[in-house]
């Protein structure tokens, strides 16, 4: 279940990040682009994305039970 949650947050996050910043960071070598991507998205995942997803799942399961 955790892997599915992580994928549910990381896939759209990477897609949006690359849509917004892909052209700007394309001038850098691959290892720098990867660094920028991970430095940005790992904190997003840990501190915002997964907690928001967990709250949304909790909200939906509580409403389903009622």
Coordinates of N, CA and C in Angstrom, one line a residue:
X1 N 0.8 -1.2 0.0 CA 0.0 0.0 0.0 C 0.9 1.3 0.0
X2 N 2.0 1.2 0.8 CA 2.8 2.4 0.8 C 3.5 2.7 -0.5
X3 N 3.9 1.7 -1.3 CA 4.4 1.9 -2.6 C 3.4 2.5 -3.5
X4 N 2.2 2.1 -3.4 CA 1.1 2.7 -4.2 C 0.9 4.2 -3.9
X5 N 0.9 4.5 -2.6 CA 0.8 5.9 -2.1 C 1.9 6.7 -2.6
X6 N 3.1 6.2 -2.5 CA 4.3 7.0 -3.0 C 4.2 7.2 -4.5
X7 N 3.8 6.2 -5.2 CA 3.7 6.4 -6.7 C 2.6 7.4 -7.0
X8 N 1.5 7.4 -6.2 CA 0.4 8.3 -6.5 C 0.8 9.7 -6.2
X9 N 1.8 10.0 -5.4 CA 2.2 11.3 -5.2 C 3.4 11.7 -6.1
X10 N 4.3 10.8 -6.3 CA 5.5 11.1 -7.0 C 5.3 11.3 -8.5
X11 N 4.5 10.4 -9.1 CA 4.2 10.5 -10.6 C 3.7 11.9 -11.0
X12 N 2.6 12.3 -10.4 CA 2.1 13.7 -10.8 C 3.1 14.8 -10.4
X13 N 3.8 14.6 -9.3 CA 4.7 15.6 -8.9 C 5.9 15.8 -9.9
X14 N 6.4 14.7 -10.3 CA 7.5 14.7 -11.3 C 7.0 15.3 -12.6
X15 N 5.8 14.9 -13.0 CA 5.2 15.4 -14.3 C 5.0 16.9 -14.2
X16 N 4.4 17.4 -13.1 CA 4.2 18.8 -13.0 C 5.5 19.6 -12.9
X17 N 6.5 19.0 -12.1 CA 7.8 19.7 -12.0 C 8.4 19.8 -13.4
X18 N 8.4 18.7 -14.1 CA 9.1 18.8 -15.5 C 8.3 19.7 -16.4
X19 N 7.0 19.7 -16.3 CA 6.2 20.6 -17.2 C 6.6 22.0 -16.9
X20 N 6.7 22.4 -15.6 CA 7.0 23.8 -15.3 C 8.5 24.2 -15.4
X21 N 9.4 23.3 -15.1 CA 10.8 23.6 -15.1 C 11.7 22.8 -16.0
X22 N 11.1 21.9 -16.8 CA 11.9 21.0 -17.6 C 12.8 21.8 -18.6
X23 N 12.2 22.8 -19.3 CA 13.0 23.6 -20.2 C 14.2 24.3 -19.5
X24 N 13.9 24.9 -18.4 CA 14.9 25.7 -17.7 C 16.0 24.8 -17.2
X25 N 15.8 23.6 -16.7 CA 16.9 22.8 -16.2 C 17.5 21.9 -17.3
X26 N 17.0 21.9 -18.5 CA 17.5 21.0 -19.5 C 18.9 21.4 -20.0
X27 N 19.3 22.6 -19.6 CA 20.7 23.1 -20.0 C 21.7 22.4 -19.1
X28 N 21.3 21.9 -17.9 CA 22.3 21.3 -17.0 C 22.5 19.8 -17.4
X29 N 23.7 19.3 -16.9 CA 23.9 17.8 -17.2 C 22.9 17.0 -16.4
X30 N 22.8 15.8 -16.8 CA 21.8 14.9 -16.1 C 21.9 14.8 -14.6
X31 N 23.1 14.7 -14.1 CA 23.3 14.5 -12.7 C 22.9 15.8 -11.9
X32 N 23.0 16.9 -12.5 CA 22.5 18.2 -11.9 C 21.0 18.2 -11.9
X33 N 20.4 17.9 -13.1 CA 19.0 17.8 -13.2 C 18.4 16.9 -12.2
X34 N 19.0 15.7 -12.0 CA 18.5 14.7 -11.0 C 18.6 15.3 -9.6
X35 N 19.7 16.0 -9.3 CA 19.9 16.6 -8.0 C 18.8 17.6 -7.8
X36 N 18.6 18.5 -8.7 CA 17.5 19.5 -8.6 C 16.2 18.9 -8.3
X37 N 15.9 17.9 -9.1 CA 14.6 17.2 -9.0 C 14.4 16.5 -7.7
X38 N 15.4 15.8 -7.2 CA 15.3 15.1 -5.9 C 15.4 16.1 -4.7
X39 N 16.2 17.1 -4.8 CA 16.2 18.1 -3.7 C 14.9 18.8 -3.5
X40 N 14.2 19.0 -4.6 CA 12.9 19.6 -4.6 C 11.8 18.6 -4.2
X41 N 11.8 17.5 -4.8 CA 10.6 16.6 -4.6 C 10.6 15.7 -3.4
X42 N 11.8 15.3 -2.9 CA 11.8 14.5 -1.7 C 11.2 15.2 -0.5
X43 N 11.6 16.4 -0.2 CA 10.9 17.1 0.9 C 9.4 17.3 0.6
X44 N 9.0 17.6 -0.6 CA 7.6 17.7 -0.9 C 6.9 16.4 -0.6
X45 N 7.5 15.3 -1.0 CA 6.9 14.0 -0.7 C 6.7 13.7 0.8
X46 N 7.8 14.0 1.5 CA 7.9 13.6 2.9 C 7.0 14.5 3.8
X47 N 7.1 15.8 3.5 CA 6.4 16.8 4.4 C 5.1 17.3 3.9
X48 N 4.7 17.1 2.7 CA 3.5 17.6 2.2 C 2.7 16.6 1.4
X49 N 3.3 16.0 0.4 CA 2.5 15.1 -0.5 C 1.9 13.9 0.2
X50 N 2.7 13.1 0.8 CA 2.2 11.9 1.5 C 1.3 12.2 2.7
X51 N 1.6 13.2 3.5 CA 0.6 13.6 4.6 C -0.7 14.0 4.0
X52 N -0.7 14.8 2.9 CA -2.0 15.2 2.3 C -2.7 14.0 1.7
X53 N -2.0 13.1 1.1 CA -2.7 11.9 0.6 C -3.2 11.1 1.7
X54 N -2.5 10.9 2.8 CA -3.0 10.1 3.9 C -4.3 10.8 4.5
X55 N -4.3 12.1 4.6 CA -5.5 12.8 5.1 C -6.7 12.6 4.2
X56 N -6.4 12.6 2.9 CA -7.5 12.4 1.9 C -8.0 11.0 2.0
X57 N -7.2 10.1 2.1 CA -7.6 8.7 2.3 C -8.4 8.5 3.6
X58 N -7.9 9.1 4.6 CA -8.6 8.9 5.9 C -10.0 9.6 5.8
X59 N -10.1 10.7 5.2 CA -11.3 11.4 5.0 C -12.3 10.6 4.2
X60 N -11.8 10.0 3.1 CA -12.7 9.2 2.3 C -13.1 7.9 3.0
X61 N -12.2 7.3 3.7 CA -12.6 6.0 4.4 C -13.6 6.3 5.6
X62 N -13.4 7.4 6.2 CA -14.3 7.8 7.3 C -15.7 8.1 6.8
X63 N -15.8 8.8 5.6 CA -17.1 9.1 5.0 C -17.7 7.8 4.5
X64 N -16.9 6.9 4.0 CA -17.5 5.6 3.5 C -18.1 4.8 4.6
X65 N -17.5 4.9 5.8 CA -18.0 4.1 6.9 C -19.3 4.6 7.5
X66 N -19.5 5.9 7.3 CA -20.7 6.5 7.8 C -21.9 6.4 6.9

